[in-house]
Amino acid sequence: MLRKISFCDLNCDLGESFGAYAMGNDESIMPYISSANIACGFHAGDPLVMAKTIQLALQHGVSIGAHPGFPDLAGFGRRNMQMSPAELHAAILYQAGALKSMTEAFGGTLQHVKPHGALYNTAAVNFEVAKTIAEAVKKLDGSLILVCPAHSEMEHAAKSIDLPVASEVFADRAYNDDGTLVSRNIPGAVIHDPAELNERVLRFIKEQVVVSISGKLIPIQADTICLHGDNSMALQFVKNLSLIFQKEGVVLKAMNKR
Amino acid sequence: MLRKISFCDLNCDLGESFGAYAMGNDESIMPYISSANIACGFHAGDPLVMAKTIQLALQHGVSIGAHPGFPDLAGFGRRNMQMSPAELHAAILYQAGALKSMTEAFGGTLQHVKPHGALYNTAAVNFEVAKTIAEAVKKLDGSLILVCPAHSEMEHAAKSIDLPVASEVFADRAYNDDGTLVSRNIPGAVIHDPAELNERVLRFIKEQVVVSISGKLIPIQADTICLHGDNSMALQFVKNLSLIFQKEGVVLKAMNKR
Amino acid sequence: MLRKISFCDLNCDLGESFGAYAMGNDESIMPYISSANIACGFHAGDPLVMAKTIQLALQHGVSIGAHPGFPDLAGFGRRNMQMSPAELHAAILYQAGALKSMTEAFGGTLQHVKPHGALYNTAAVNFEVAKTIAEAVKKLDGSLILVCPAHSEMEHAAKSIDLPVASEVFADRAYNDDGTLVSRNIPGAVIHDPAELNERVLRFIKEQVVVSISGKLIPIQADTICLHGDNSMALQFVKNLSLIFQKEGVVLKAMNKR
Amino acid sequence: MLRKISFCDLNCDLGESFGAYAMGNDESIMPYISSANIACGFHAGDPLVMAKTIQLALQHGVSIGAHPGFPDLAGFGRRNMQMSPAELHAAILYQAGALKSMTEAFGGTLQHVKPHGALYNTAAVNFEVAKTIAEAVKKLDGSLILVCPAHSEMEHAAKSIDLPVASEVFADRAYNDDGTLVSRNIPGAVIHDPAELNERVLRFIKEQVVVSISGKLIPIQADTICLHGDNSMALQFVKNLSLIFQKEGVVLKAMNKR
């Protein structure tokens, strides 16, 4: 039975600039989203960028999440790296912990943690890595929400230790028939056409399905929709989604505000 | 009028190892001190070293402080660096914030913040730098104690915004007649002789004075005694101080436990 | 006696991207310049960016220089840093040495070394720092040219050890009456108006003078004109200069090709 | 037919200190070896350490090799990292290129390149990675020797492009029956007993075989013997080997001096 969604969270990766290096379009995008995943200085971001992005999110009433990644600025956290469970556990505590303290210093509350890039992809399919992350998040604060792909090992790991989870659907990424993401190396993996994006999101809102790259309908249970801030179309995409949500009567609401 | 001290805090810089690089003697020294200044990953330390050092401190009932420094691992935070007030503010929030969250994750509470190396020395004499640090600490948590040299600009800055301070005396560093530290470039700046150290500490305990490098008596009001963990004599020094304290009836007590 | 210039070198800072972080407009600017100052991975650039920029320069017959800076990616090498002479000597050997070997690996020859940002500014006025840099460059290869401001301590230091120098005039920076650059903190320090830039360059070509910010004529002996690649007008500037050079019969020629 | 070796190269990883962090025992070990693998600043070492280690090697007539690794100081280059062929190619050019230029600046000549840690282990079994490294070394200088395990993919890759190779046998590591190294995770993988080490080296010198961990005799063709500088027994080991070589009439000779 199809059920139309009445409220929706929209999350976006922000705070990815570093020193003199600008990335993304944070000020323009922030007004249109409900949750911000803020980089923590390991794969992107720096303390000053973090402070500014936190304040920007608070100004717009956007809920704040930590976006920890591998310690690999040169690779933007998109290269896989071998880390021992103890190293990874500490790296999550450090990154998400820094963002948590900074958010609280500016009067906010940390809502969620969402791993970035290669760490996200590995944790999605590797239970041990996922469990290490989930345990670190829980140790930091058991009410934090772990954002992860629906039906992933990350979701299983979080549930196995009673850590709150929010599963997400990607608005701008193509899906395989089995519900996994099409690899970025394959043409069509990232969606750049606004009309296609709109249709995909509408379909998800109305029927909670996505159409796979081969045309198959895949049912997706998701608590939040993710848009990539570094997609060149990001700003137009969030503006379009805003109009769709308005027209369809979907209320933009952060995952911790339900 | 001379007043003998009845309790005393002993603080030491720890957690300065990095990856495969070992530094200091944390496990041996921890049982003898009451406050640990733990490096936060910018000039020394890494997330895993921080996690281990926090747990070691908690096991020994040692109070925990953040020891933030300049972002200069290659220079161990001992080289001066130009940072804008906004950059420095954010760097303190980030480093002390990470250690604060991690300490709380392991069931502890952050007691104090003490800047490291070149940042400490600059803040001691530069009110603007000191104020930037003090404001960041206060923003993080107004009950945190800023550890600084007695009568320094750092002390003035902290007091000007009602941030708790603890002034410190250095057990293993020689003093100039004006109460400032003898530069490390001058012979005799660092004390390596246990007998000399013992006598200096005894003098401070009994009379609250230190003898300057020229032989002058300098009155020092201090809430905590600092020993450098990277002094090759550090372990013997803390053992000796432990015996002196016992004999003189001085109780070792962290600065936040009075 | 005024002497019109018949050939001219145009140098520009390039190769300043880092990993996923793009900076500048290297491919568009390269065809219009004769010498490229390529960042060496300490304040900007990374090995892959260096390799690509070297190859791009070689394709366009542009002479290659190393552009070493302070080890401060977060500050883009624009923050002053304390380094011992031995540390600085080794840092120059390492950075310029890496670029030299890479340039030779791709079939080119390193022409010059030009320090970047805060290191350039400090070396311009501090003889000891300048001498340390000049000695490292000479040790690497005594035929390398050190690019520096006319009449600076860097020029003096290089000449004192018989290292070839090329003095430069800045096309897009305002000058004080004493021939030093107007600080970037003062309005008007950086020139963004194409007409003004053209007039300044014409004046320099025809009369070897620049007009100071107060209107005074300053004679400048310069072997090369510098344009900043990160100036938002950089591409238009180099295109205009190309037209001026053509019209005035000035031949664009790298400093080592005379 | 057994053939006793009459000369032998002994290579050791040195220059692994970083800033204030000391590692190894370079000054004591240098007199006893013929080839030094010097870290290049990515996984260990820094420009000043490199400059000092190069000069130390030259003083002792020790041949110099570059020891490039993954860009992972926190993991000492022992954690596997995903790098694209283009990134890896450039990283080798940069690291070995920096050491090459520095060695030449101090009057020496680079003899060889030997990858470090996880990069060495991956290249030993992965032809594509090995080929990328070999090509970068050849591009830098076709007469450089690539040091690699006997019969490894690295050896095959180097030979496929006519790059000189030197195969090595490890004095302080246990071997599996198939000639691969016993993993460091398995007890007995690293040899700490001087008598055992001496016997193994004698056996290799006299018969060119090593005894595997199960007792099997493995024939090994090797041009150089490797000792790990961070083995706590390293200094005693090299002293013992020196005596053995003397007694057996084996001349210590760098790989490029035959």
JSON list of N, CA, C and O in Angstrom, two decimals, chain A residues 3-33:
[
{"chain": "A", "resi": 3, "resn": "ARG", "atom": "N", "xyz": [1.94, 5.05, 0.56]},
{"chain": "A", "resi": 3, "resn": "ARG", "atom": "CA", "xyz": [1.60, 6.04, 1.57]},
{"chain": "A", "resi": 3, "resn": "ARG", "atom": "C", "xyz": [2.38, 7.30, 1.23]},
{"chain": "A", "resi": 3, "resn": "ARG", "atom": "O", "xyz": [3.60, 7.28, 1.11]},
{"chain": "A", "resi": 4, "resn": "LYS", "atom": "N", "xyz": [1.67, 8.39, 1.05]},
{"chain": "A", "resi": 4, "resn": "LYS", "atom": "CA", "xyz": [2.36, 9.64, 0.73]},
{"chain": "A", "resi": 4, "resn": "LYS", "atom": "C", "xyz": [3.01, 10.19, 1.99]},
{"chain": "A", "resi": 4, "resn": "LYS", "atom": "O", "xyz": [2.45, 10.11, 3.09]},
{"chain": "A", "resi": 5, "resn": "ILE", "atom": "N", "xyz": [4.20, 10.72, 1.81]},
{"chain": "A", "resi": 5, "resn": "ILE", "atom": "CA", "xyz": [4.94, 11.31, 2.93]},
{"chain": "A", "resi": 5, "resn": "ILE", "atom": "C", "xyz": [4.38, 12.68, 3.24]},
{"chain": "A", "resi": 5, "resn": "ILE", "atom": "O", "xyz": [4.07, 13.45, 2.33]},
{"chain": "A", "resi": 6, "resn": "SER", "atom": "N", "xyz": [4.26, 13.00, 4.51]},
{"chain": "A", "resi": 6, "resn": "SER", "atom": "CA", "xyz": [3.71, 14.32, 4.86]},
{"chain": "A", "resi": 6, "resn": "SER", "atom": "C", "xyz": [4.78, 15.27, 5.39]},
{"chain": "A", "resi": 6, "resn": "SER", "atom": "O", "xyz": [4.60, 16.47, 5.42]},
{"chain": "A", "resi": 7, "resn": "PHE", "atom": "N", "xyz": [5.88, 14.70, 5.85]},
{"chain": "A", "resi": 7, "resn": "PHE", "atom": "CA", "xyz": [7.01, 15.57, 6.22]},
{"chain": "A", "resi": 7, "resn": "PHE", "atom": "C", "xyz": [8.30, 14.88, 5.81]},
{"chain": "A", "resi": 7, "resn": "PHE", "atom": "O", "xyz": [8.32, 13.66, 5.59]},
{"chain": "A", "resi": 8, "resn": "CYS", "atom": "N", "xyz": [9.33, 15.64, 5.69]},
{"chain": "A", "resi": 8, "resn": "CYS", "atom": "CA", "xyz": [10.55, 15.10, 5.10]},
{"chain": "A", "resi": 8, "resn": "CYS", "atom": "C", "xyz": [11.77, 15.87, 5.59]},
{"chain": "A", "resi": 8, "resn": "CYS", "atom": "O", "xyz": [11.72, 17.10, 5.76]},
{"chain": "A", "resi": 9, "resn": "ASP", "atom": "N", "xyz": [12.87, 15.17, 5.81]},
{"chain": "A", "resi": 9, "resn": "ASP", "atom": "CA", "xyz": [14.15, 15.82, 6.15]},
{"chain": "A", "resi": 9, "resn": "ASP", "atom": "C", "xyz": [15.00, 15.85, 4.88]},
{"chain": "A", "resi": 9, "resn": "ASP", "atom": "O", "xyz": [15.00, 14.90, 4.10]},
{"chain": "A", "resi": 10, "resn": "LEU", "atom": "N", "xyz": [15.70, 16.97, 4.71]},
{"chain": "A", "resi": 10, "resn": "LEU", "atom": "CA", "xyz": [16.60, 17.09, 3.56]},
{"chain": "A", "resi": 10, "resn": "LEU", "atom": "C", "xyz": [17.99, 17.36, 4.13]},
{"chain": "A", "resi": 10, "resn": "LEU", "atom": "O", "xyz": [18.20, 18.35, 4.83]},
{"chain": "A", "resi": 11, "resn": "ASN", "atom": "N", "xyz": [18.94, 16.43, 3.89]},
{"chain": "A", "resi": 11, "resn": "ASN", "atom": "CA", "xyz": [20.29, 16.61, 4.45]},
{"chain": "A", "resi": 11, "resn": "ASN", "atom": "C", "xyz": [21.30, 16.85, 3.34]},
{"chain": "A", "resi": 11, "resn": "ASN", "atom": "O", "xyz": [21.17, 16.33, 2.23]},
{"chain": "A", "resi": 12, "resn": "CYS", "atom": "N", "xyz": [22.31, 17.64, 3.67]},
{"chain": "A", "resi": 12, "resn": "CYS", "atom": "CA", "xyz": [23.30, 18.05, 2.67]},
{"chain": "A", "resi": 12, "resn": "CYS", "atom": "C", "xyz": [24.67, 18.16, 3.34]},
{"chain": "A", "resi": 12, "resn": "CYS", "atom": "O", "xyz": [24.78, 18.60, 4.49]},
{"chain": "A", "resi": 13, "resn": "ASP", "atom": "N", "xyz": [25.72, 17.74, 2.62]},
{"chain": "A", "resi": 13, "resn": "ASP", "atom": "CA", "xyz": [27.10, 17.85, 3.13]},
{"chain": "A", "resi": 13, "resn": "ASP", "atom": "C", "xyz": [27.58, 19.28, 2.96]},
{"chain": "A", "resi": 13, "resn": "ASP", "atom": "O", "xyz": [27.69, 19.77, 1.84]},
{"chain": "A", "resi": 14, "resn": "LEU", "atom": "N", "xyz": [27.94, 19.93, 4.05]},
{"chain": "A", "resi": 14, "resn": "LEU", "atom": "CA", "xyz": [28.40, 21.32, 3.99]},
{"chain": "A", "resi": 14, "resn": "LEU", "atom": "C", "xyz": [29.68, 21.50, 4.81]},
{"chain": "A", "resi": 14, "resn": "LEU", "atom": "O", "xyz": [30.18, 20.56, 5.41]},
{"chain": "A", "resi": 15, "resn": "GLY", "atom": "N", "xyz": [30.20, 22.72, 4.81]},
{"chain": "A", "resi": 15, "resn": "GLY", "atom": "CA", "xyz": [31.41, 23.00, 5.60]},
{"chain": "A", "resi": 15, "resn": "GLY", "atom": "C", "xyz": [32.63, 22.29, 5.03]},
{"chain": "A", "resi": 15, "resn": "GLY", "atom": "O", "xyz": [33.51, 21.86, 5.77]},
{"chain": "A", "resi": 16, "resn": "GLU", "atom": "N", "xyz": [32.68, 22.15, 3.71]},
{"chain": "A", "resi": 16, "resn": "GLU", "atom": "CA", "xyz": [33.79, 21.39, 3.10]},
{"chain": "A", "resi": 16, "resn": "GLU", "atom": "C", "xyz": [34.92, 22.28, 2.59]},
{"chain": "A", "resi": 16, "resn": "GLU", "atom": "O", "xyz": [35.87, 21.79, 1.98]},
{"chain": "A", "resi": 17, "resn": "SER", "atom": "N", "xyz": [34.83, 23.60, 2.81]},
{"chain": "A", "resi": 17, "resn": "SER", "atom": "CA", "xyz": [35.95, 24.46, 2.45]},
{"chain": "A", "resi": 17, "resn": "SER", "atom": "C", "xyz": [37.12, 24.19, 3.40]},
{"chain": "A", "resi": 17, "resn": "SER", "atom": "O", "xyz": [36.95, 23.59, 4.46]},
{"chain": "A", "resi": 18, "resn": "PHE", "atom": "N", "xyz": [38.33, 24.63, 2.99]},
{"chain": "A", "resi": 18, "resn": "PHE", "atom": "CA", "xyz": [39.52, 24.42, 3.84]},
{"chain": "A", "resi": 18, "resn": "PHE", "atom": "C", "xyz": [40.47, 25.59, 3.62]},
{"chain": "A", "resi": 18, "resn": "PHE", "atom": "O", "xyz": [40.99, 25.77, 2.52]},
{"chain": "A", "resi": 19, "resn": "GLY", "atom": "N", "xyz": [40.70, 26.38, 4.65]},
{"chain": "A", "resi": 19, "resn": "GLY", "atom": "CA", "xyz": [41.61, 27.52, 4.54]},
{"chain": "A", "resi": 19, "resn": "GLY", "atom": "C", "xyz": [41.22, 28.40, 3.37]},
{"chain": "A", "resi": 19, "resn": "GLY", "atom": "O", "xyz": [40.08, 28.86, 3.28]},
{"chain": "A", "resi": 20, "resn": "ALA", "atom": "N", "xyz": [42.18, 28.64, 2.48]},
{"chain": "A", "resi": 20, "resn": "ALA", "atom": "CA", "xyz": [41.91, 29.50, 1.32]},
{"chain": "A", "resi": 20, "resn": "ALA", "atom": "C", "xyz": [41.12, 28.79, 0.24]},
{"chain": "A", "resi": 20, "resn": "ALA", "atom": "O", "xyz": [40.74, 29.40, -0.76]},
{"chain": "A", "resi": 21, "resn": "TYR", "atom": "N", "xyz": [40.88, 27.49, 0.42]},
{"chain": "A", "resi": 21, "resn": "TYR", "atom": "CA", "xyz": [40.20, 26.69, -0.60]},
{"chain": "A", "resi": 21, "resn": "TYR", "atom": "C", "xyz": [38.69, 26.67, -0.38]},
{"chain": "A", "resi": 21, "resn": "TYR", "atom": "O", "xyz": [38.23, 26.08, 0.60]},
{"chain": "A", "resi": 22, "resn": "ALA", "atom": "N", "xyz": [37.95, 27.29, -1.28]},
{"chain": "A", "resi": 22, "resn": "ALA", "atom": "CA", "xyz": [36.49, 27.31, -1.14]},
{"chain": "A", "resi": 22, "resn": "ALA", "atom": "C", "xyz": [35.89, 26.09, -1.82]},
{"chain": "A", "resi": 22, "resn": "ALA", "atom": "O", "xyz": [36.39, 25.63, -2.84]},
{"chain": "A", "resi": 23, "resn": "MET", "atom": "N", "xyz": [34.85, 25.53, -1.22]},
{"chain": "A", "resi": 23, "resn": "MET", "atom": "CA", "xyz": [34.11, 24.45, -1.87]},
{"chain": "A", "resi": 23, "resn": "MET", "atom": "C", "xyz": [32.63, 24.60, -1.51]},
{"chain": "A", "resi": 23, "resn": "MET", "atom": "O", "xyz": [32.29, 24.93, -0.38]},
{"chain": "A", "resi": 24, "resn": "GLY", "atom": "N", "xyz": [31.80, 24.32, -2.48]},
{"chain": "A", "resi": 24, "resn": "GLY", "atom": "CA", "xyz": [30.36, 24.35, -2.22]},
{"chain": "A", "resi": 24, "resn": "GLY", "atom": "C", "xyz": [29.81, 25.76, -2.13]},
{"chain": "A", "resi": 24, "resn": "GLY", "atom": "O", "xyz": [30.49, 26.74, -2.42]},
{"chain": "A", "resi": 25, "resn": "ASN", "atom": "N", "xyz": [28.58, 25.81, -1.67]},
{"chain": "A", "resi": 25, "resn": "ASN", "atom": "CA", "xyz": [27.78, 27.02, -1.80]},
{"chain": "A", "resi": 25, "resn": "ASN", "atom": "C", "xyz": [26.92, 27.15, -0.56]},
{"chain": "A", "resi": 25, "resn": "ASN", "atom": "O", "xyz": [25.72, 27.36, -0.62]},
{"chain": "A", "resi": 26, "resn": "ASP", "atom": "N", "xyz": [27.58, 26.99, 0.62]},
{"chain": "A", "resi": 26, "resn": "ASP", "atom": "CA", "xyz": [26.86, 26.78, 1.87]},
{"chain": "A", "resi": 26, "resn": "ASP", "atom": "C", "xyz": [25.81, 27.85, 2.17]},
{"chain": "A", "resi": 26, "resn": "ASP", "atom": "O", "xyz": [24.69, 27.52, 2.58]},
{"chain": "A", "resi": 27, "resn": "GLU", "atom": "N", "xyz": [26.16, 29.11, 1.98]},
{"chain": "A", "resi": 27, "resn": "GLU", "atom": "CA", "xyz": [25.24, 30.18, 2.36]},
{"chain": "A", "resi": 27, "resn": "GLU", "atom": "C", "xyz": [23.95, 30.15, 1.54]},
{"chain": "A", "resi": 27, "resn": "GLU", "atom": "O", "xyz": [22.88, 30.46, 2.05]},
{"chain": "A", "resi": 28, "resn": "SER", "atom": "N", "xyz": [24.08, 29.77, 0.27]},
{"chain": "A", "resi": 28, "resn": "SER", "atom": "CA", "xyz": [22.89, 29.74, -0.59]},
{"chain": "A", "resi": 28, "resn": "SER", "atom": "C", "xyz": [22.02, 28.51, -0.32]},
{"chain": "A", "resi": 28, "resn": "SER", "atom": "O", "xyz": [20.80, 28.58, -0.41]},
{"chain": "A", "resi": 29, "resn": "ILE", "atom": "N", "xyz": [22.68, 27.41, 0.00]},
{"chain": "A", "resi": 29, "resn": "ILE", "atom": "CA", "xyz": [21.93, 26.15, 0.17]},
{"chain": "A", "resi": 29, "resn": "ILE", "atom": "C", "xyz": [21.26, 26.04, 1.53]},
{"chain": "A", "resi": 29, "resn": "ILE", "atom": "O", "xyz": [20.17, 25.49, 1.67]},
{"chain": "A", "resi": 30, "resn": "MET", "atom": "N", "xyz": [21.92, 26.58, 2.56]},
{"chain": "A", "resi": 30, "resn": "MET", "atom": "CA", "xyz": [21.44, 26.40, 3.94]},
{"chain": "A", "resi": 30, "resn": "MET", "atom": "C", "xyz": [19.95, 26.72, 4.12]},
{"chain": "A", "resi": 30, "resn": "MET", "atom": "O", "xyz": [19.25, 25.97, 4.83]},
{"chain": "A", "resi": 31, "resn": "PRO", "atom": "N", "xyz": [19.40, 27.79, 3.51]},
{"chain": "A", "resi": 31, "resn": "PRO", "atom": "CA", "xyz": [17.99, 28.12, 3.75]},
{"chain": "A", "resi": 31, "resn": "PRO", "atom": "C", "xyz": [17.01, 27.04, 3.29]},
{"chain": "A", "resi": 31, "resn": "PRO", "atom": "O", "xyz": [15.86, 27.04, 3.73]},
{"chain": "A", "resi": 32, "resn": "TYR", "atom": "N", "xyz": [17.45, 26.14, 2.42]},
{"chain": "A", "resi": 32, "resn": "TYR", "atom": "CA", "xyz": [16.52, 25.19, 1.83]},
{"chain": "A", "resi": 32, "resn": "TYR", "atom": "C", "xyz": [16.56, 23.80, 2.45]},
{"chain": "A", "resi": 32, "resn": "TYR", "atom": "O", "xyz": [15.82, 22.91, 2.01]},
{"chain": "A", "resi": 33, "resn": "ILE", "atom": "N", "xyz": [17.48, 23.56, 3.40]},
{"chain": "A", "resi": 33, "resn": "ILE", "atom": "CA", "xyz": [17.60, 22.20, 3.94]},
{"chain": "A", "resi": 33, "resn": "ILE", "atom": "C", "xyz": [17.20, 22.16, 5.41]},
{"chain": "A", "resi": 33, "resn": "ILE", "atom": "O", "xyz": [17.01, 23.21, 6.04]}
]
